[in-house]
Amino acid sequence: MMKSHLEKNFRPKIIVCESEELVDIEAVRTIQQLVLKNLQAVLALPTGNTPIGMYKHLVQLVKNGKLDLSHTTIFNIDEYYPIDPLHPDSFASYMKQHLLDHVSVGAWYIPRSDSENFQEEAVRYQEILNKYQPIDLVVLGIGPGLTCHIGFNEQGSTIDSTVRYIKLSPETIQANTKHLKDPQTIRDGGITMGIADILLAKEIVVIAKSKNKAEGIQRSLEGAVSSDAPASFLQLHPHVTYILDKDAASLLSTDYQKGIIYKTL
Ligand code: GLP
């Protein structure tokens, strides 16, 4: 699984945007550039609060005839487990609400959250994903505070981790519960792509907005590469771009800020 480029640390490209909306626009620009070059691009996409604006702009672009997603293949990075896929809090429902009910894509894969056996489901999802690796682009959010999780790869996730069931951390549960339509039902588990799956992609984009992400961004970019901060493993990938708003970038050291690309309207 180890690839030679995973043996050294790379400095990612960092784009800091004046507003949250510019983060959305920049992220969509990356997707658009990729798909214009390769109509059959394979993407892994996130859920959460952060990318809602990105999906809004993506849908707009398709509706305006500037982008065609109908030959792309879309993977979801993670999904709650267990949850009825039709439940409004499933990531499957999220994807329909924000993307798939509005535009057509070539194929869409997401872990089956109603599968009876999560181990079998992890094997099934891994097999599909492996057929498409190396996928062209993974877009990631990052977990709250210092969890530094990517997908549902919580602290403790290792560089060789692959698709699996994972128990969510109390911080993740707390942060995510705020966004649930049915907050009475605790969602404390998920099926996620692993760190190794993410690192196999040709290109990775991380989007983050707000002060709540600042510590985690600083830790992931400037701290040691370790399982304490799963996003720090991205330092080992040569083609990573962080698209941040000013708040999420606010704790980066002055030294690290050199080389940042700033975007204003
Ligand atoms: C969630 C998801 C991640 C997401 C992250 C950030 O738990 N599993 O895929 O990127 O946490 O979510 P938000 O954008 O709501 O802060």
PDB file of C-alpha atoms and ligand atoms in Angstrom:
ATOM      1  CA  MET A   1       0.000   0.000   0.000  1.00  0.00           C
ATOM      2  CA  MET A   2       2.917   2.352   0.737  1.00  0.00           C
ATOM      3  CA  LYS A   3       3.807   4.464  -2.257  1.00  0.00           C
ATOM      4  CA  SER A   4       7.138   6.198  -2.643  1.00  0.00           C
ATOM      5  CA  HIS A   5       5.620   9.683  -2.445  1.00  0.00           C
ATOM      6  CA  LEU A   6       4.368   8.838   1.055  1.00  0.00           C
ATOM      7  CA  GLU A   7       7.920   8.842   2.348  1.00  0.00           C
ATOM      8  CA  LYS A   8       8.370  12.589   2.480  1.00  0.00           C
ATOM      9  CA  ASN A   9       6.475  15.660   3.583  1.00  0.00           C
ATOM     10  CA  PHE A  10       5.126  18.064   0.991  1.00  0.00           C
ATOM     11  CA  ARG A  11       3.893  21.577   1.459  1.00  0.00           C
ATOM     12  CA  PRO A  12       0.339  21.885   0.200  1.00  0.00           C
ATOM     13  CA  LYS A  13      -1.005  24.771  -1.842  1.00  0.00           C
ATOM     14  CA  ILE A  14      -3.008  27.020   0.476  1.00  0.00           C
ATOM     15  CA  ILE A  15      -5.687  29.374  -0.778  1.00  0.00           C
ATOM     16  CA  VAL A  16      -7.186  31.757   1.763  1.00  0.00           C
ATOM     17  CA  CYS A  17     -10.474  33.343   0.752  1.00  0.00           C
ATOM     18  CA  GLU A  18     -11.967  36.563   2.004  1.00  0.00           C
ATOM     19  CA  SER A  19     -15.404  35.024   2.433  1.00  0.00           C
ATOM     20  CA  GLU A  20     -17.013  31.635   2.931  1.00  0.00           C
ATOM     21  CA  GLU A  21     -18.649  31.921  -0.468  1.00  0.00           C
ATOM     22  CA  LEU A  22     -15.277  32.347  -2.130  1.00  0.00           C
ATOM     23  CA  VAL A  23     -14.230  29.040  -0.557  1.00  0.00           C
ATOM     24  CA  ASP A  24     -17.223  27.423  -2.267  1.00  0.00           C
ATOM     25  CA  ILE A  25     -16.372  29.064  -5.573  1.00  0.00           C
ATOM     26  CA  GLU A  26     -12.711  28.022  -5.423  1.00  0.00           C
ATOM     27  CA  ALA A  27     -13.638  24.433  -4.597  1.00  0.00           C
ATOM     28  CA  VAL A  28     -16.074  24.332  -7.503  1.00  0.00           C
ATOM     29  CA  ARG A  29     -13.422  25.815  -9.777  1.00  0.00           C
ATOM     30  CA  THR A  30     -11.149  22.849  -8.990  1.00  0.00           C
ATOM     31  CA  ILE A  31     -13.924  20.388  -9.792  1.00  0.00           C
ATOM     32  CA  GLN A  32     -14.821  22.264 -12.977  1.00  0.00           C
ATOM     33  CA  GLN A  33     -11.226  22.365 -14.235  1.00  0.00           C
ATOM     34  CA  LEU A  34     -10.889  18.644 -13.662  1.00  0.00           C
ATOM     35  CA  VAL A  35     -14.157  17.691 -15.335  1.00  0.00           C
ATOM     36  CA  LEU A  36     -13.542  19.992 -18.317  1.00  0.00           C
ATOM     37  CA  LYS A  37     -10.314  18.058 -18.910  1.00  0.00           C
ATOM     38  CA  ASN A  38     -11.831  14.668 -18.176  1.00  0.00           C
ATOM     39  CA  LEU A  39     -15.585  14.235 -18.601  1.00  0.00           C
ATOM     40  CA  GLN A  40     -15.347  10.832 -16.938  1.00  0.00           C
ATOM     41  CA  ALA A  41     -13.550  12.088 -13.848  1.00  0.00           C
ATOM     42  CA  VAL A  42     -13.944  10.109 -10.626  1.00  0.00           C
ATOM     43  CA  LEU A  43     -14.524  12.188  -7.520  1.00  0.00           C
ATOM     44  CA  ALA A  44     -14.961  11.465  -3.826  1.00  0.00           C
ATOM     45  CA  LEU A  45     -17.088  14.109  -2.151  1.00  0.00           C
ATOM     46  CA  PRO A  46     -17.806  15.156   1.421  1.00  0.00           C
ATOM     47  CA  THR A  47     -20.899  15.982   3.393  1.00  0.00           C
ATOM     48  CA  GLY A  48     -21.304  18.304   6.378  1.00  0.00           C
ATOM     49  CA  ASN A  49     -22.136  21.934   6.764  1.00  0.00           C
ATOM     50  CA  THR A  50     -19.019  23.259   5.022  1.00  0.00           C
ATOM     51  CA  PRO A  51     -19.672  21.990   1.470  1.00  0.00           C
ATOM     52  CA  ILE A  52     -23.343  23.016   1.235  1.00  0.00           C
ATOM     53  CA  GLY A  53     -22.388  26.228  -0.592  1.00  0.00           C
ATOM     54  CA  MET A  54     -20.003  24.313  -2.838  1.00  0.00           C
ATOM     55  CA  TYR A  55     -22.853  22.063  -3.967  1.00  0.00           C
ATOM     56  CA  LYS A  56     -25.096  25.086  -4.537  1.00  0.00           C
ATOM     57  CA  HIS A  57     -22.528  26.610  -6.893  1.00  0.00           C
ATOM     58  CA  LEU A  58     -21.847  23.271  -8.548  1.00  0.00           C
ATOM     59  CA  VAL A  59     -25.546  22.757  -9.308  1.00  0.00           C
ATOM     60  CA  GLN A  60     -25.767  26.312 -10.651  1.00  0.00           C
ATOM     61  CA  LEU A  61     -22.854  25.737 -12.992  1.00  0.00           C
ATOM     62  CA  VAL A  62     -24.442  22.577 -14.389  1.00  0.00           C
ATOM     63  CA  LYS A  63     -27.814  24.299 -14.781  1.00  0.00           C
ATOM     64  CA  ASN A  64     -26.120  27.163 -16.626  1.00  0.00           C
ATOM     65  CA  GLY A  65     -24.641  24.660 -19.066  1.00  0.00           C
ATOM     66  CA  LYS A  66     -21.061  25.378 -17.978  1.00  0.00           C
ATOM     67  CA  LEU A  67     -20.390  21.930 -16.565  1.00  0.00           C
ATOM     68  CA  ASP A  68     -21.519  18.414 -17.372  1.00  0.00           C
ATOM     69  CA  LEU A  69     -21.355  15.881 -14.554  1.00  0.00           C
ATOM     70  CA  SER A  70     -23.327  13.224 -16.386  1.00  0.00           C
ATOM     71  CA  HIS A  71     -20.274  11.087 -17.159  1.00  0.00           C
ATOM     72  CA  THR A  72     -18.542  11.487 -13.810  1.00  0.00           C
ATOM     73  CA  THR A  73     -18.440   8.895 -11.056  1.00  0.00           C
ATOM     74  CA  ILE A  74     -19.093  10.163  -7.559  1.00  0.00           C
ATOM     75  CA  PHE A  75     -18.095   8.368  -4.351  1.00  0.00           C
ATOM     76  CA  ASN A  76     -19.139   9.472  -0.924  1.00  0.00           C
ATOM     77  CA  ILE A  77     -16.303   9.459   1.554  1.00  0.00           C
ATOM     78  CA  ASP A  78     -18.430   8.309   4.448  1.00  0.00           C
ATOM     79  CA  GLU A  79     -21.917   7.620   5.741  1.00  0.00           C
ATOM     80  CA  TYR A  80     -23.501   7.126   9.140  1.00  0.00           C
ATOM     81  CA  TYR A  81     -24.032   3.508  10.155  1.00  0.00           C
ATOM     82  CA  PRO A  82     -26.608   2.337  10.836  1.00  0.00           C
ATOM     83  CA  ILE A  83     -29.208   4.652   9.368  1.00  0.00           C
ATOM     84  CA  ASP A  84     -32.033   4.190   6.892  1.00  0.00           C
ATOM     85  CA  PRO A  85     -30.647   5.701   3.663  1.00  0.00           C
ATOM     86  CA  LEU A  86     -34.007   7.425   3.218  1.00  0.00           C
ATOM     87  CA  HIS A  87     -33.782   9.072   6.640  1.00  0.00           C
ATOM     88  CA  PRO A  88     -33.281  12.843   6.244  1.00  0.00           C
ATOM     89  CA  ASP A  89     -30.096  12.639   8.354  1.00  0.00           C
ATOM     90  CA  SER A  90     -28.353  10.070   6.157  1.00  0.00           C
ATOM     91  CA  PHE A  91     -25.540  11.318   3.961  1.00  0.00           C
ATOM     92  CA  ALA A  92     -27.390   9.648   1.083  1.00  0.00           C
ATOM     93  CA  SER A  93     -30.301  12.052   1.684  1.00  0.00           C
ATOM     94  CA  TYR A  94     -27.849  14.940   1.993  1.00  0.00           C
ATOM     95  CA  MET A  95     -26.340  14.115  -1.401  1.00  0.00           C
ATOM     96  CA  LYS A  96     -29.768  13.922  -2.992  1.00  0.00           C
ATOM     97  CA  GLN A  97     -30.870  17.180  -1.411  1.00  0.00           C
ATOM     98  CA  HIS A  98     -27.756  19.136  -2.345  1.00  0.00           C
ATOM     99  CA  LEU A  99     -26.641  17.542  -5.617  1.00  0.00           C
ATOM    100  CA  LEU A 100     -28.250  14.450  -7.039  1.00  0.00           C
ATOM    101  CA  ASP A 101     -31.868  15.631  -7.162  1.00  0.00           C
ATOM    102  CA  HIS A 102     -30.719  18.580  -9.263  1.00  0.00           C
ATOM    103  CA  VAL A 103     -28.101  17.278 -11.695  1.00  0.00           C
ATOM    104  CA  SER A 104     -27.342  13.957 -13.308  1.00  0.00           C
ATOM    105  CA  VAL A 105     -24.097  12.129 -12.660  1.00  0.00           C
ATOM    106  CA  GLY A 106     -22.757   9.027 -14.383  1.00  0.00           C
ATOM    107  CA  ALA A 107     -22.614   6.833 -11.281  1.00  0.00           C
ATOM    108  CA  TRP A 108     -22.866   7.380  -7.539  1.00  0.00           C
ATOM    109  CA  TYR A 109     -21.593   5.151  -4.757  1.00  0.00           C
ATOM    110  CA  ILE A 110     -22.111   5.484  -1.012  1.00  0.00           C
ATOM    111  CA  PRO A 111     -21.744   2.911   1.785  1.00  0.00           C
ATOM    112  CA  ARG A 112     -24.984   1.026   2.395  1.00  0.00           C
ATOM    113  CA  SER A 113     -26.028   2.261   5.785  1.00  0.00           C
ATOM    114  CA  ASP A 114     -28.819  -0.300   6.097  1.00  0.00           C
ATOM    115  CA  SER A 115     -26.614  -3.276   5.353  1.00  0.00           C
ATOM    116  CA  GLU A 116     -27.034  -5.987   8.009  1.00  0.00           C
ATOM    117  CA  ASN A 117     -23.316  -6.526   8.358  1.00  0.00           C
ATOM    118  CA  PHE A 118     -20.968  -3.555   8.348  1.00  0.00           C
ATOM    119  CA  GLN A 119     -17.892  -5.693   7.758  1.00  0.00           C
ATOM    120  CA  GLU A 120     -19.365  -7.139   4.588  1.00  0.00           C
ATOM    121  CA  GLU A 121     -20.433  -3.670   3.538  1.00  0.00           C
ATOM    122  CA  ALA A 122     -16.930  -2.318   4.072  1.00  0.00           C
ATOM    123  CA  VAL A 123     -15.519  -5.093   1.881  1.00  0.00           C
ATOM    124  CA  ARG A 124     -18.140  -4.402  -0.812  1.00  0.00           C
ATOM    125  CA  TYR A 125     -17.477  -0.649  -0.845  1.00  0.00           C
ATOM    126  CA  GLN A 126     -13.712  -1.190  -0.836  1.00  0.00           C
ATOM    127  CA  GLU A 127     -13.963  -3.460  -3.869  1.00  0.00           C
ATOM    128  CA  ILE A 128     -15.906  -0.892  -5.854  1.00  0.00           C
ATOM    129  CA  LEU A 129     -13.540   1.897  -4.839  1.00  0.00           C
ATOM    130  CA  ASN A 130     -10.460  -0.155  -5.718  1.00  0.00           C
ATOM    131  CA  LYS A 131     -11.770  -0.621  -9.247  1.00  0.00           C
ATOM    132  CA  TYR A 132     -11.611   3.152  -9.710  1.00  0.00           C
ATOM    133  CA  GLN A 133      -8.351   3.904  -7.907  1.00  0.00           C
ATOM    134  CA  PRO A 134      -6.432   6.086  -8.289  1.00  0.00           C
ATOM    135  CA  ILE A 135      -9.470   8.326  -8.293  1.00  0.00           C
ATOM    136  CA  ASP A 136      -8.975  11.811  -9.711  1.00  0.00           C
ATOM    137  CA  LEU A 137      -9.989  14.053  -6.850  1.00  0.00           C
ATOM    138  CA  VAL A 138     -11.016  13.771  -3.209  1.00  0.00           C
ATOM    139  CA  VAL A 139     -12.673  16.811  -1.652  1.00  0.00           C
ATOM    140  CA  LEU A 140     -12.578  16.725   2.142  1.00  0.00           C
ATOM    141  CA  GLY A 141     -13.927  18.684   5.046  1.00  0.00           C
ATOM    142  CA  ILE A 142     -12.199  18.495   8.396  1.00  0.00           C
ATOM    143  CA  GLY A 143     -13.670  17.553  11.758  1.00  0.00           C
ATOM    144  CA  PRO A 144     -14.285  20.012  14.586  1.00  0.00           C
ATOM    145  CA  GLY A 145     -11.661  21.359  16.993  1.00  0.00           C
ATOM    146  CA  LEU A 146      -8.585  19.209  17.249  1.00  0.00           C
ATOM    147  CA  THR A 147     -10.236  16.001  16.043  1.00  0.00           C
ATOM    148  CA  CYS A 148      -8.624  16.699  12.651  1.00  0.00           C
ATOM    149  CA  HIS A 149     -10.755  13.923  11.222  1.00  0.00           C
ATOM    150  CA  ILE A 150     -11.126  13.454   7.492  1.00  0.00           C
ATOM    151  CA  GLY A 151     -14.112  11.462   6.359  1.00  0.00           C
ATOM    152  CA  PHE A 152     -14.897   9.644   9.586  1.00  0.00           C
ATOM    153  CA  ASN A 153     -11.241   8.801  10.192  1.00  0.00           C
ATOM    154  CA  GLU A 154     -11.121   9.768  13.828  1.00  0.00           C
ATOM    155  CA  GLN A 155      -8.014  10.212  15.956  1.00  0.00           C
ATOM    156  CA  GLY A 156      -6.172   6.900  16.107  1.00  0.00           C
ATOM    157  CA  SER A 157      -6.747   6.162  12.422  1.00  0.00           C
ATOM    158  CA  THR A 158      -3.590   4.820  10.820  1.00  0.00           C
ATOM    159  CA  ILE A 159      -1.951   5.553   7.483  1.00  0.00           C
ATOM    160  CA  ASP A 160      -2.811   2.094   6.206  1.00  0.00           C
ATOM    161  CA  SER A 161      -6.483   2.258   7.225  1.00  0.00           C
ATOM    162  CA  THR A 162      -9.026   1.330   4.564  1.00  0.00           C
ATOM    163  CA  VAL A 163     -12.833   1.255   4.348  1.00  0.00           C
ATOM    164  CA  ARG A 164     -14.285   0.272   7.712  1.00  0.00           C
ATOM    165  CA  TYR A 165     -16.851   0.868  10.406  1.00  0.00           C
ATOM    166  CA  ILE A 166     -15.768   3.453  12.960  1.00  0.00           C
ATOM    167  CA  LYS A 167     -17.187   4.606  16.280  1.00  0.00           C
ATOM    168  CA  LEU A 168     -17.476   8.390  16.289  1.00  0.00           C
ATOM    169  CA  SER A 169     -15.700  10.495  18.909  1.00  0.00           C
ATOM    170  CA  PRO A 170     -17.744  12.487  21.460  1.00  0.00           C
ATOM    171  CA  GLU A 171     -16.575  15.745  19.778  1.00  0.00           C
ATOM    172  CA  THR A 172     -17.780  14.569  16.379  1.00  0.00           C
ATOM    173  CA  ILE A 173     -21.094  13.408  17.795  1.00  0.00           C
ATOM    174  CA  GLN A 174     -21.574  16.746  19.530  1.00  0.00           C
ATOM    175  CA  ALA A 175     -20.679  18.796  16.432  1.00  0.00           C
ATOM    176  CA  ASN A 176     -22.752  16.706  14.044  1.00  0.00           C
ATOM    177  CA  THR A 177     -25.802  16.435  16.299  1.00  0.00           C
ATOM    178  CA  LYS A 178     -26.320  20.189  15.888  1.00  0.00           C
ATOM    179  CA  HIS A 179     -27.055  19.592  12.206  1.00  0.00           C
ATOM    180  CA  LEU A 180     -29.299  16.549  12.559  1.00  0.00           C
ATOM    181  CA  LYS A 181     -32.950  16.933  11.661  1.00  0.00           C
ATOM    182  CA  ASP A 182     -33.695  14.285  14.300  1.00  0.00           C
ATOM    183  CA  PRO A 183     -31.201  15.160  17.077  1.00  0.00           C
ATOM    184  CA  GLN A 184     -32.928  12.765  19.516  1.00  0.00           C
ATOM    185  CA  THR A 185     -31.381   9.807  17.721  1.00  0.00           C
ATOM    186  CA  ILE A 186     -27.660   9.778  18.454  1.00  0.00           C
ATOM    187  CA  ARG A 187     -25.567   8.934  15.403  1.00  0.00           C
ATOM    188  CA  ASP A 188     -22.444   7.419  16.858  1.00  0.00           C
ATOM    189  CA  GLY A 189     -21.014   5.262  14.076  1.00  0.00           C
ATOM    190  CA  GLY A 190     -20.107   5.442  10.433  1.00  0.00           C
ATOM    191  CA  ILE A 191     -18.508   3.677   7.506  1.00  0.00           C
ATOM    192  CA  THR A 192     -15.644   5.637   6.026  1.00  0.00           C
ATOM    193  CA  MET A 193     -12.946   5.400   3.407  1.00  0.00           C
ATOM    194  CA  GLY A 194      -9.613   5.016   5.145  1.00  0.00           C
ATOM    195  CA  ILE A 195      -6.536   7.208   5.131  1.00  0.00           C
ATOM    196  CA  ALA A 196      -4.837   4.863   2.655  1.00  0.00           C
ATOM    197  CA  ASP A 197      -7.791   5.155   0.268  1.00  0.00           C
ATOM    198  CA  ILE A 198      -7.691   8.953   0.437  1.00  0.00           C
ATOM    199  CA  LEU A 199      -3.919   9.098  -0.079  1.00  0.00           C
ATOM    200  CA  LEU A 200      -4.202   7.011  -3.247  1.00  0.00           C
ATOM    201  CA  ALA A 201      -6.144   9.779  -5.021  1.00  0.00           C
ATOM    202  CA  LYS A 202      -4.362  11.851  -7.644  1.00  0.00           C
ATOM    203  CA  GLU A 203      -5.421  15.135  -6.063  1.00  0.00           C
ATOM    204  CA  ILE A 204      -6.878  16.157  -2.696  1.00  0.00           C
ATOM    205  CA  VAL A 205      -8.688  19.360  -1.743  1.00  0.00           C
ATOM    206  CA  VAL A 206      -9.550  20.252   1.851  1.00  0.00           C
ATOM    207  CA  ILE A 207     -12.127  22.947   2.513  1.00  0.00           C
ATOM    208  CA  ALA A 208     -12.585  24.578   5.909  1.00  0.00           C
ATOM    209  CA  LYS A 209     -14.472  27.578   7.183  1.00  0.00           C
ATOM    210  CA  SER A 210     -14.731  29.304  10.571  1.00  0.00           C
ATOM    211  CA  LYS A 211     -12.691  29.709  13.751  1.00  0.00           C
ATOM    212  CA  ASN A 212     -13.849  26.286  14.927  1.00  0.00           C
ATOM    213  CA  LYS A 213     -11.545  24.765  12.307  1.00  0.00           C
ATOM    214  CA  ALA A 214      -8.501  27.003  12.923  1.00  0.00           C
ATOM    215  CA  GLU A 215      -6.782  24.835  15.535  1.00  0.00           C
ATOM    216  CA  GLY A 216      -7.303  21.669  13.547  1.00  0.00           C
ATOM    217  CA  ILE A 217      -5.997  23.283  10.358  1.00  0.00           C
ATOM    218  CA  GLN A 218      -2.903  24.574  12.126  1.00  0.00           C
ATOM    219  CA  ARG A 219      -2.268  21.174  13.741  1.00  0.00           C
ATOM    220  CA  SER A 220      -2.788  19.265  10.506  1.00  0.00           C
ATOM    221  CA  LEU A 221      -0.540  21.505   8.432  1.00  0.00           C
ATOM    222  CA  GLU A 222       2.231  22.392  10.861  1.00  0.00           C
ATOM    223  CA  GLY A 223       2.219  19.553  13.389  1.00  0.00           C
ATOM    224  CA  ALA A 224       3.772  16.115  13.236  1.00  0.00           C
ATOM    225  CA  VAL A 225       2.344  13.511  10.907  1.00  0.00           C
ATOM    226  CA  SER A 226       0.527  11.166  13.250  1.00  0.00           C
ATOM    227  CA  SER A 227      -2.688   9.353  14.048  1.00  0.00           C
ATOM    228  CA  ASP A 228      -3.495  12.022  16.677  1.00  0.00           C
ATOM    229  CA  ALA A 229      -4.410  14.273  13.767  1.00  0.00           C
ATOM    230  CA  PRO A 230      -5.581  12.147  10.843  1.00  0.00           C
ATOM    231  CA  ALA A 231      -5.535  15.140   8.450  1.00  0.00           C
ATOM    232  CA  SER A 232      -1.789  15.479   9.098  1.00  0.00           C
ATOM    233  CA  PHE A 233      -1.286  12.396   6.898  1.00  0.00           C
ATOM    234  CA  LEU A 234      -2.135  14.650   3.964  1.00  0.00           C
ATOM    235  CA  GLN A 235       1.355  16.146   4.390  1.00  0.00           C
ATOM    236  CA  LEU A 236       2.558  12.963   2.715  1.00  0.00           C
ATOM    237  CA  HIS A 237       0.638  13.574  -0.511  1.00  0.00           C
ATOM    238  CA  PRO A 238       2.207  15.708  -3.255  1.00  0.00           C
ATOM    239  CA  HIS A 239      -0.969  17.285  -4.633  1.00  0.00           C
ATOM    240  CA  VAL A 240      -3.028  18.759  -1.806  1.00  0.00           C
ATOM    241  CA  THR A 241      -4.777  22.131  -1.812  1.00  0.00           C
ATOM    242  CA  TYR A 242      -6.334  23.684   1.278  1.00  0.00           C
ATOM    243  CA  ILE A 243      -9.101  26.186   0.510  1.00  0.00           C
ATOM    244  CA  LEU A 244      -9.793  28.125   3.704  1.00  0.00           C
ATOM    245  CA  ASP A 245     -11.634  31.179   4.819  1.00  0.00           C
ATOM    246  CA  LYS A 246      -9.712  33.761   6.849  1.00  0.00           C
ATOM    247  CA  ASP A 247     -10.959  32.380  10.155  1.00  0.00           C
ATOM    248  CA  ALA A 248      -9.930  28.807   9.446  1.00  0.00           C
ATOM    249  CA  ALA A 249      -6.472  30.052   8.398  1.00  0.00           C
ATOM    250  CA  SER A 250      -6.106  32.434  11.330  1.00  0.00           C
ATOM    251  CA  LEU A 251      -3.810  30.287  13.495  1.00  0.00           C
ATOM    252  CA  LEU A 252      -1.243  29.424  10.826  1.00  0.00           C
ATOM    253  CA  SER A 253       2.215  30.652  11.839  1.00  0.00           C
ATOM    254  CA  THR A 254       3.669  33.685  10.108  1.00  0.00           C
ATOM    255  CA  ASP A 255       6.303  31.495   8.585  1.00  0.00           C
ATOM    256  CA  TYR A 256       3.689  29.154   7.237  1.00  0.00           C
ATOM    257  CA  GLN A 257       1.647  32.037   5.853  1.00  0.00           C
ATOM    258  CA  LYS A 258       4.400  32.797   3.337  1.00  0.00           C
ATOM    259  CA  GLY A 259       3.318  31.417   0.014  1.00  0.00           C
ATOM    260  CA  ILE A 260      -0.392  31.548   0.735  1.00  0.00           C
ATOM    261  CA  ILE A 261      -2.541  32.621  -2.208  1.00  0.00           C
ATOM    262  CA  TYR A 262      -5.188  35.163  -1.145  1.00  0.00           C
ATOM    263  CA  LYS A 263      -8.501  35.475  -2.968  1.00  0.00           C
ATOM    264  CA  THR A 264     -10.762  38.485  -2.730  1.00  0.00           C
ATOM    265  CA  LEU A 265     -13.759  39.373  -4.858  1.00  0.00           C
TER     266      LEU A 265
HETATM  267  C1  GLP B   1     -18.329  15.157   9.448  1.00  0.00           C
HETATM  268  C2  GLP B   1     -18.136  14.314   8.175  1.00  0.00           C
HETATM  269  C3  GLP B   1     -16.929  14.750   7.430  1.00  0.00           C
HETATM  270  C4  GLP B   1     -16.983  16.257   7.342  1.00  0.00           C
HETATM  271  C5  GLP B   1     -16.677  16.827   8.690  1.00  0.00           C
HETATM  272  C6  GLP B   1     -16.876  18.323   8.803  1.00  0.00           C
HETATM  273  O1  GLP B   1     -18.358  14.384  10.575  1.00  0.00           O
HETATM  274  N1  GLP B   1     -18.049  12.917   8.382  1.00  0.00           N
HETATM  275  O2  GLP B   1     -16.888  14.134   6.168  1.00  0.00           O
HETATM  276  O3  GLP B   1     -16.040  16.705   6.431  1.00  0.00           O
HETATM  277  O4  GLP B   1     -17.340  16.132   9.719  1.00  0.00           O
HETATM  278  O5  GLP B   1     -18.205  18.673   8.914  1.00  0.00           O
HETATM  279  P1  GLP B   1     -18.704  20.191   8.870  1.00  0.00           P
HETATM  280  O6  GLP B   1     -18.453  20.660   7.494  1.00  0.00           O
HETATM  281  O7  GLP B   1     -20.165  20.122   9.189  1.00  0.00           O
HETATM  282  O8  GLP B   1     -17.916  20.952   9.869  1.00  0.00           O
END
